[in-house]
Amino acid sequence: MSHAATTASRNARPDIAEYLAESIFSGRYGPGDFVPKELDLCEQFGVSRSTVRSALQTLVAAGLIKRISGQGTRVCELANWHLLDPQVSAWMAKFAQPNPRIQREIFAFRVAVEPFVARLAAEHATAADLLAIETAYEGMIHALERDDLRWKGQTHDEYDVAFHEAVFAASHNLVWAQISHVLKPAIALLVEKSNHSAHELNDSMERHRRVMEAIRLRQPEQAAAAALAVLERTGRDLGLEDLIRALPILEDQTTIG
Amino acid sequence: MSHAATTASRNARPDIAEYLAESIFSGRYGPGDFVPKELDLCEQFGVSRSTVRSALQTLVAAGLIKRISGQGTRVCELANWHLLDPQVSAWMAKFAQPNPRIQREIFAFRVAVEPFVARLAAEHATAADLLAIETAYEGMIHALERDDLRWKGQTHDEYDVAFHEAVFAASHNLVWAQISHVLKPAIALLVEKSNHSAHELNDSMERHRRVMEAIRLRQPEQAAAAALAVLERTGRDLGLEDLIRALPILEDQTTIG
DNA sequence: ACTCCTAGTATGTCCGACATAGGATCGGAC
DNA sequence: GTCCGATCCTATGTCGGACATACTAGGAGT
């Protein structure tokens, strides 16, 4: 093995796929552009073609790039990206922050989907689903009471994400459950970025509690409205509240006053 | 190299990834099972490890298998499959037909999503969107009048799929548009399988027309109901009508009176 | 009985070479 | 001069063999 490559590969391999993904999401390589050829990447990262090709294939599977034999590797149009691939979703949560368009569209999607899923959950949730939701909820509560925001090893934010996942699972449909996996990084990001003052957290908890209660009481409409209210709080912290106001679902008050 | 493998690899390489996908979707390898190791697959298909590894990586990206260094390659649980990956979706349409559970869940998802998307389309469709929808609709009509069901080189079924895609695109959201790509193979499969008698086709066309008209007139509720009616006709042909009856969307009598 | 060490297996990475698919260039024929 | 084909070039696709690494399991030693 080579002396120079040792430190690079031993300490922290830069994960070529992730590096390229970051390059694309940040716009350094735009749609239609060519990315460096395999041998250049080999030299740049000090790895073999196998490794580089492996990384590139990950991006191909994500729909980010398209490889043309003999010609090169070019970035695909945004519309062809597999936004619903969990891998892509994770990258987006990591790198697409400065991209306001994507950020908005994802949030708009959540605003459309989560109330709908909450409605389904209210109709189909079993006792086991309720237990999972309540466990996550209790985790959020208990974690808040600790100084380090941890309870049984998990943080408040992790319980928050688990809460949303449990609601998706309660819809009892494979595809909706998949969407929760896709949305998980996005949810985690927003949860993490939203403000964490004491007052806001109490307010957020109360909104979560209403979702849980509506699902338990088999009240689909209330569940949808409550889920929307949760998003409304999150969206307000990120300056995206306009996406919510345009919704048809709002029936009564959403504490805007 | 073996004589037998020569013809196989020369004429049409069996696309190892697709073969393995078929094996998994058909249940020949169930969740938790190990798939043959790389060297066995090399021998079986008469190709090198590079090729086999490339195919296996495709399945990894699809969430179908998980590779553990030093141990082997095993099939993941159904819940971990990336059902929203276009590749997986295409495989499912091809191979999962005998799997009634998946078939049902996909259809249930469409029943949930398409009315919702039609509603969005009615709210946001531009003139260009209407044109795309109408073009697909006209294609369906004209193709029906031909003996070979073709018009301008495209079949009736292809226009049918295009119609659904255009409605998704009219929702003007990246993620929903993605979902149409994912659903496309499933839609194509159902369109293809549903009955094609003259009466049924006229009925189906009328239901499509109502969707288009509601979107044009900016009537979200009517659009949702009309989209549901299209699915209801499709579902009846496949013995899945029970999934529709349970829906909450039917707006007039949501409250069970 | 427990721990540590060792061998075995299958995946991960590396290297070097050739095959193949596109594009670009140069040449000749009309 | 323009059109068309053959040739060269480039970058990806495939091949084969070798070593590195991670995980399992079984045996030796205390």
PDB file of N, CA and C in Angstrom, chain A residues 59-130:
ATOM      1  N   LEU A  59     -24.838   7.164  -7.635  1.00  0.00           N
ATOM      2  CA  LEU A  59     -25.487   8.365  -8.152  1.00  0.00           C
ATOM      3  C   LEU A  59     -26.395   8.036  -9.343  1.00  0.00           C
ATOM      4  N   VAL A  60     -25.999   7.041 -10.117  1.00  0.00           N
ATOM      5  CA  VAL A  60     -26.853   6.635 -11.228  1.00  0.00           C
ATOM      6  C   VAL A  60     -28.174   6.100 -10.684  1.00  0.00           C
ATOM      7  N   ALA A  61     -28.082   5.256  -9.660  1.00  0.00           N
ATOM      8  CA  ALA A  61     -29.295   4.695  -9.070  1.00  0.00           C
ATOM      9  C   ALA A  61     -30.173   5.795  -8.500  1.00  0.00           C
ATOM     10  N   ALA A  62     -29.556   6.890  -8.088  1.00  0.00           N
ATOM     11  CA  ALA A  62     -30.319   8.002  -7.532  1.00  0.00           C
ATOM     12  C   ALA A  62     -30.893   8.890  -8.632  1.00  0.00           C
ATOM     13  N   GLY A  63     -30.524   8.607  -9.866  1.00  0.00           N
ATOM     14  CA  GLY A  63     -31.031   9.407 -10.976  1.00  0.00           C
ATOM     15  C   GLY A  63     -30.351  10.754 -11.101  1.00  0.00           C
ATOM     16  N   LEU A  64     -29.255  10.942 -10.392  1.00  0.00           N
ATOM     17  CA  LEU A  64     -28.587  12.236 -10.439  1.00  0.00           C
ATOM     18  C   LEU A  64     -27.722  12.377 -11.682  1.00  0.00           C
ATOM     19  N   ILE A  65     -27.127  11.281 -12.106  1.00  0.00           N
ATOM     20  CA  ILE A  65     -26.235  11.340 -13.262  1.00  0.00           C
ATOM     21  C   ILE A  65     -26.598  10.245 -14.253  1.00  0.00           C
ATOM     22  N   LYS A  66     -26.108  10.439 -15.468  1.00  0.00           N
ATOM     23  CA  LYS A  66     -26.354   9.468 -16.519  1.00  0.00           C
ATOM     24  C   LYS A  66     -25.030   9.217 -17.204  1.00  0.00           C
ATOM     25  N   ARG A  67     -24.661   7.978 -17.348  1.00  0.00           N
ATOM     26  CA  ARG A  67     -23.365   7.661 -17.917  1.00  0.00           C
ATOM     27  C   ARG A  67     -23.540   7.197 -19.344  1.00  0.00           C
ATOM     28  N   ILE A  68     -22.737   7.750 -20.229  1.00  0.00           N
ATOM     29  CA  ILE A  68     -22.813   7.377 -21.629  1.00  0.00           C
ATOM     30  C   ILE A  68     -21.476   6.802 -22.030  1.00  0.00           C
ATOM     31  N   SER A  69     -21.519   5.555 -22.441  1.00  0.00           N
ATOM     32  CA  SER A  69     -20.286   4.856 -22.782  1.00  0.00           C
ATOM     33  C   SER A  69     -19.516   5.626 -23.849  1.00  0.00           C
ATOM     34  N   GLY A  70     -18.282   5.875 -23.569  1.00  0.00           N
ATOM     35  CA  GLY A  70     -17.417   6.527 -24.537  1.00  0.00           C
ATOM     36  C   GLY A  70     -17.492   8.029 -24.532  1.00  0.00           C
ATOM     37  N   GLN A  71     -18.501   8.565 -23.885  1.00  0.00           N
ATOM     38  CA  GLN A  71     -18.680  10.009 -23.916  1.00  0.00           C
ATOM     39  C   GLN A  71     -18.352  10.645 -22.568  1.00  0.00           C
ATOM     40  N   GLY A  72     -18.963  10.141 -21.542  1.00  0.00           N
ATOM     41  CA  GLY A  72     -18.706  10.710 -20.230  1.00  0.00           C
ATOM     42  C   GLY A  72     -19.892  10.546 -19.307  1.00  0.00           C
ATOM     43  N   THR A  73     -19.877  11.332 -18.243  1.00  0.00           N
ATOM     44  CA  THR A  73     -20.915  11.253 -17.218  1.00  0.00           C
ATOM     45  C   THR A  73     -21.479  12.631 -17.023  1.00  0.00           C
ATOM     46  N   ARG A  74     -22.796  12.791 -17.219  1.00  0.00           N
ATOM     47  CA  ARG A  74     -23.365  14.123 -17.100  1.00  0.00           C
ATOM     48  C   ARG A  74     -24.521  14.140 -16.117  1.00  0.00           C
ATOM     49  N   VAL A  75     -24.766  15.318 -15.585  1.00  0.00           N
ATOM     50  CA  VAL A  75     -25.796  15.489 -14.566  1.00  0.00           C
ATOM     51  C   VAL A  75     -27.169  15.532 -15.231  1.00  0.00           C
ATOM     52  N   CYS A  76     -28.141  14.840 -14.626  1.00  0.00           N
ATOM     53  CA  CYS A  76     -29.490  14.789 -15.175  1.00  0.00           C
ATOM     54  C   CYS A  76     -30.279  16.034 -14.775  1.00  0.00           C
ATOM     55  N   GLU A  77     -31.411  16.208 -15.457  1.00  0.00           N
ATOM     56  CA  GLU A  77     -32.327  17.285 -15.092  1.00  0.00           C
ATOM     57  C   GLU A  77     -32.946  17.006 -13.723  1.00  0.00           C
ATOM     58  N   LEU A  78     -33.271  18.074 -13.050  1.00  0.00           N
ATOM     59  CA  LEU A  78     -33.851  17.950 -11.715  1.00  0.00           C
ATOM     60  C   LEU A  78     -35.082  17.064 -11.724  1.00  0.00           C
ATOM     61  N   ALA A  79     -35.870  17.152 -12.765  1.00  0.00           N
ATOM     62  CA  ALA A  79     -37.123  16.388 -12.815  1.00  0.00           C
ATOM     63  C   ALA A  79     -36.872  14.884 -12.876  1.00  0.00           C
ATOM     64  N   ASN A  80     -35.658  14.491 -13.263  1.00  0.00           N
ATOM     65  CA  ASN A  80     -35.371  13.064 -13.367  1.00  0.00           C
ATOM     66  C   ASN A  80     -34.746  12.493 -12.101  1.00  0.00           C
ATOM     67  N   TRP A  81     -34.425  13.360 -11.171  1.00  0.00           N
ATOM     68  CA  TRP A  81     -33.851  12.855  -9.925  1.00  0.00           C
ATOM     69  C   TRP A  81     -34.885  12.019  -9.175  1.00  0.00           C
ATOM     70  N   HIS A  82     -34.398  10.989  -8.531  1.00  0.00           N
ATOM     71  CA  HIS A  82     -35.302  10.116  -7.783  1.00  0.00           C
ATOM     72  C   HIS A  82     -35.503  10.684  -6.382  1.00  0.00           C
ATOM     73  N   LEU A  83     -36.303  11.723  -6.332  1.00  0.00           N
ATOM     74  CA  LEU A  83     -36.451  12.441  -5.065  1.00  0.00           C
ATOM     75  C   LEU A  83     -37.019  11.555  -3.968  1.00  0.00           C
ATOM     76  N   LEU A  84     -37.660  10.461  -4.351  1.00  0.00           N
ATOM     77  CA  LEU A  84     -38.283   9.607  -3.347  1.00  0.00           C
ATOM     78  C   LEU A  84     -37.359   8.494  -2.891  1.00  0.00           C
ATOM     79  N   ASP A  85     -36.188   8.447  -3.464  1.00  0.00           N
ATOM     80  CA  ASP A  85     -35.199   7.494  -2.981  1.00  0.00           C
ATOM     81  C   ASP A  85     -34.685   7.972  -1.629  1.00  0.00           C
ATOM     82  N   PRO A  86     -34.686   7.082  -0.642  1.00  0.00           N
ATOM     83  CA  PRO A  86     -34.225   7.497   0.695  1.00  0.00           C
ATOM     84  C   PRO A  86     -32.834   8.108   0.671  1.00  0.00           C
ATOM     85  N   GLN A  87     -31.983   7.552  -0.182  1.00  0.00           N
ATOM     86  CA  GLN A  87     -30.631   8.087  -0.288  1.00  0.00           C
ATOM     87  C   GLN A  87     -30.644   9.536  -0.761  1.00  0.00           C
ATOM     88  N   VAL A  88     -31.430   9.801  -1.769  1.00  0.00           N
ATOM     89  CA  VAL A  88     -31.521  11.162  -2.287  1.00  0.00           C
ATOM     90  C   VAL A  88     -32.122  12.084  -1.232  1.00  0.00           C
ATOM     91  N   SER A  89     -33.124  11.564  -0.583  1.00  0.00           N
ATOM     92  CA  SER A  89     -33.776  12.355   0.458  1.00  0.00           C
ATOM     93  C   SER A  89     -32.778  12.755   1.544  1.00  0.00           C
ATOM     94  N   ALA A  90     -31.953  11.796   1.917  1.00  0.00           N
ATOM     95  CA  ALA A  90     -30.958  12.094   2.952  1.00  0.00           C
ATOM     96  C   ALA A  90     -29.976  13.148   2.454  1.00  0.00           C
ATOM     97  N   TRP A  91     -29.556  13.014   1.223  1.00  0.00           N
ATOM     98  CA  TRP A  91     -28.628  14.007   0.674  1.00  0.00           C
ATOM     99  C   TRP A  91     -29.275  15.380   0.635  1.00  0.00           C
ATOM    100  N   MET A  92     -30.523  15.400   0.263  1.00  0.00           N
ATOM    101  CA  MET A  92     -31.184  16.696   0.162  1.00  0.00           C
ATOM    102  C   MET A  92     -31.239  17.387   1.511  1.00  0.00           C
ATOM    103  N   ALA A  93     -31.593  16.612   2.512  1.00  0.00           N
ATOM    104  CA  ALA A  93     -31.662  17.206   3.842  1.00  0.00           C
ATOM    105  C   ALA A  93     -30.304  17.776   4.241  1.00  0.00           C
ATOM    106  N   LYS A  94     -29.255  17.132   3.740  1.00  0.00           N
ATOM    107  CA  LYS A  94     -27.913  17.566   4.111  1.00  0.00           C
ATOM    108  C   LYS A  94     -27.434  18.756   3.295  1.00  0.00           C
ATOM    109  N   PHE A  95     -27.691  18.684   1.971  1.00  0.00           N
ATOM    110  CA  PHE A  95     -27.006  19.618   1.073  1.00  0.00           C
ATOM    111  C   PHE A  95     -27.918  20.639   0.413  1.00  0.00           C
ATOM    112  N   ALA A  96     -29.213  20.377   0.382  1.00  0.00           N
ATOM    113  CA  ALA A  96     -30.079  21.240  -0.417  1.00  0.00           C
ATOM    114  C   ALA A  96     -30.604  22.407   0.384  1.00  0.00           C
ATOM    115  N   GLN A  97     -30.075  22.591   1.564  1.00  0.00           N
ATOM    116  CA  GLN A  97     -30.581  23.678   2.390  1.00  0.00           C
ATOM    117  C   GLN A  97     -30.543  25.021   1.682  1.00  0.00           C
ATOM    118  N   PRO A  98     -29.436  25.331   1.044  1.00  0.00           N
ATOM    119  CA  PRO A  98     -29.427  26.648   0.388  1.00  0.00           C
ATOM    120  C   PRO A  98     -30.344  26.711  -0.817  1.00  0.00           C
ATOM    121  N   ASN A  99     -30.877  25.563  -1.228  1.00  0.00           N
ATOM    122  CA  ASN A  99     -31.740  25.575  -2.398  1.00  0.00           C
ATOM    123  C   ASN A  99     -33.190  25.799  -1.971  1.00  0.00           C
ATOM    124  N   PRO A 100     -33.671  27.025  -2.069  1.00  0.00           N
ATOM    125  CA  PRO A 100     -34.992  27.325  -1.512  1.00  0.00           C
ATOM    126  C   PRO A 100     -36.122  26.626  -2.257  1.00  0.00           C
ATOM    127  N   ARG A 101     -35.916  26.407  -3.549  1.00  0.00           N
ATOM    128  CA  ARG A 101     -37.006  25.795  -4.290  1.00  0.00           C
ATOM    129  C   ARG A 101     -37.294  24.386  -3.784  1.00  0.00           C
ATOM    130  N   ILE A 102     -36.233  23.592  -3.689  1.00  0.00           N
ATOM    131  CA  ILE A 102     -36.423  22.219  -3.220  1.00  0.00           C
ATOM    132  C   ILE A 102     -36.993  22.220  -1.809  1.00  0.00           C
ATOM    133  N   GLN A 103     -36.430  23.063  -0.983  1.00  0.00           N
ATOM    134  CA  GLN A 103     -36.898  23.159   0.396  1.00  0.00           C
ATOM    135  C   GLN A 103     -38.404  23.413   0.431  1.00  0.00           C
ATOM    136  N   ARG A 104     -38.840  24.356  -0.371  1.00  0.00           N
ATOM    137  CA  ARG A 104     -40.262  24.699  -0.396  1.00  0.00           C
ATOM    138  C   ARG A 104     -41.121  23.546  -0.898  1.00  0.00           C
ATOM    139  N   GLU A 105     -40.639  22.894  -1.932  1.00  0.00           N
ATOM    140  CA  GLU A 105     -41.475  21.842  -2.519  1.00  0.00           C
ATOM    141  C   GLU A 105     -41.617  20.659  -1.570  1.00  0.00           C
ATOM    142  N   ILE A 106     -40.528  20.350  -0.899  1.00  0.00           N
ATOM    143  CA  ILE A 106     -40.611  19.255   0.071  1.00  0.00           C
ATOM    144  C   ILE A 106     -41.588  19.607   1.177  1.00  0.00           C
ATOM    145  N   PHE A 107     -41.467  20.817   1.650  1.00  0.00           N
ATOM    146  CA  PHE A 107     -42.366  21.209   2.727  1.00  0.00           C
ATOM    147  C   PHE A 107     -43.815  21.228   2.238  1.00  0.00           C
ATOM    148  N   ALA A 108     -44.013  21.712   1.029  1.00  0.00           N
ATOM    149  CA  ALA A 108     -45.371  21.704   0.473  1.00  0.00           C
ATOM    150  C   ALA A 108     -45.898  20.279   0.379  1.00  0.00           C
ATOM    151  N   PHE A 109     -45.016  19.380   0.041  1.00  0.00           N
ATOM    152  CA  PHE A 109     -45.434  17.981  -0.035  1.00  0.00           C
ATOM    153  C   PHE A 109     -45.849  17.463   1.342  1.00  0.00           C
ATOM    154  N   ARG A 110     -45.049  17.800   2.342  1.00  0.00           N
ATOM    155  CA  ARG A 110     -45.405  17.362   3.694  1.00  0.00           C
ATOM    156  C   ARG A 110     -46.741  17.942   4.103  1.00  0.00           C
ATOM    157  N   VAL A 111     -46.952  19.196   3.769  1.00  0.00           N
ATOM    158  CA  VAL A 111     -48.206  19.848   4.137  1.00  0.00           C
ATOM    159  C   VAL A 111     -49.380  19.131   3.475  1.00  0.00           C
ATOM    160  N   ALA A 112     -49.138  18.621   2.289  1.00  0.00           N
ATOM    161  CA  ALA A 112     -50.210  17.903   1.609  1.00  0.00           C
ATOM    162  C   ALA A 112     -50.402  16.505   2.184  1.00  0.00           C
ATOM    163  N   VAL A 113     -49.293  15.870   2.520  1.00  0.00           N
ATOM    164  CA  VAL A 113     -49.349  14.442   2.826  1.00  0.00           C
ATOM    165  C   VAL A 113     -49.659  14.161   4.290  1.00  0.00           C
ATOM    166  N   GLU A 114     -49.028  14.885   5.181  1.00  0.00           N
ATOM    167  CA  GLU A 114     -49.139  14.474   6.586  1.00  0.00           C
ATOM    168  C   GLU A 114     -50.558  14.563   7.130  1.00  0.00           C
ATOM    169  N   PRO A 115     -51.312  15.606   6.814  1.00  0.00           N
ATOM    170  CA  PRO A 115     -52.703  15.584   7.271  1.00  0.00           C
ATOM    171  C   PRO A 115     -53.467  14.410   6.681  1.00  0.00           C
ATOM    172  N   PHE A 116     -53.176  14.120   5.434  1.00  0.00           N
ATOM    173  CA  PHE A 116     -53.852  13.008   4.780  1.00  0.00           C
ATOM    174  C   PHE A 116     -53.538  11.695   5.486  1.00  0.00           C
ATOM    175  N   VAL A 117     -52.273  11.508   5.800  1.00  0.00           N
ATOM    176  CA  VAL A 117     -51.862  10.274   6.467  1.00  0.00           C
ATOM    177  C   VAL A 117     -52.443  10.217   7.879  1.00  0.00           C
ATOM    178  N   ALA A 118     -52.493  11.340   8.531  1.00  0.00           N
ATOM    179  CA  ALA A 118     -53.089  11.359   9.871  1.00  0.00           C
ATOM    180  C   ALA A 118     -54.548  10.926   9.793  1.00  0.00           C
ATOM    181  N   ARG A 119     -55.198  11.355   8.727  1.00  0.00           N
ATOM    182  CA  ARG A 119     -56.591  10.953   8.538  1.00  0.00           C
ATOM    183  C   ARG A 119     -56.690   9.433   8.396  1.00  0.00           C
ATOM    184  N   LEU A 120     -55.813   8.892   7.555  1.00  0.00           N
ATOM    185  CA  LEU A 120     -55.804   7.439   7.385  1.00  0.00           C
ATOM    186  C   LEU A 120     -55.511   6.739   8.710  1.00  0.00           C
ATOM    187  N   ALA A 121     -54.566   7.302   9.443  1.00  0.00           N
ATOM    188  CA  ALA A 121     -54.188   6.686  10.716  1.00  0.00           C
ATOM    189  C   ALA A 121     -55.376   6.672  11.666  1.00  0.00           C
ATOM    190  N   ALA A 122     -56.134   7.744  11.683  1.00  0.00           N
ATOM    191  CA  ALA A 122     -57.297   7.799  12.566  1.00  0.00           C
ATOM    192  C   ALA A 122     -58.306   6.726  12.196  1.00  0.00           C
ATOM    193  N   GLU A 123     -58.307   6.362  10.936  1.00  0.00           N
ATOM    194  CA  GLU A 123     -59.273   5.352  10.508  1.00  0.00           C
ATOM    195  C   GLU A 123     -58.782   3.935  10.750  1.00  0.00           C
ATOM    196  N   HIS A 124     -57.478   3.737  10.683  1.00  0.00           N
ATOM    197  CA  HIS A 124     -56.967   2.366  10.665  1.00  0.00           C
ATOM    198  C   HIS A 124     -56.073   1.998  11.831  1.00  0.00           C
ATOM    199  N   ALA A 125     -55.744   2.931  12.696  1.00  0.00           N
ATOM    200  CA  ALA A 125     -54.755   2.643  13.737  1.00  0.00           C
ATOM    201  C   ALA A 125     -55.249   1.541  14.675  1.00  0.00           C
ATOM    202  N   THR A 126     -54.364   0.590  14.942  1.00  0.00           N
ATOM    203  CA  THR A 126     -54.654  -0.457  15.917  1.00  0.00           C
ATOM    204  C   THR A 126     -54.105  -0.033  17.268  1.00  0.00           C
ATOM    205  N   ALA A 127     -54.359  -0.875  18.255  1.00  0.00           N
ATOM    206  CA  ALA A 127     -53.832  -0.581  19.586  1.00  0.00           C
ATOM    207  C   ALA A 127     -52.310  -0.541  19.564  1.00  0.00           C
ATOM    208  N   ALA A 128     -51.717  -1.431  18.780  1.00  0.00           N
ATOM    209  CA  ALA A 128     -50.256  -1.454  18.703  1.00  0.00           C
ATOM    210  C   ALA A 128     -49.735  -0.149  18.111  1.00  0.00           C
ATOM    211  N   ASP A 129     -50.427   0.370  17.126  1.00  0.00           N
ATOM    212  CA  ASP A 129     -50.010   1.644  16.537  1.00  0.00           C
ATOM    213  C   ASP A 129     -50.095   2.757  17.565  1.00  0.00           C
ATOM    214  N   LEU A 130     -51.204   2.757  18.301  1.00  0.00           N
ATOM    215  CA  LEU A 130     -51.363   3.781  19.327  1.00  0.00           C
ATOM    216  C   LEU A 130     -50.233   3.705  20.343  1.00  0.00           C
TER     217      LEU A 130
END
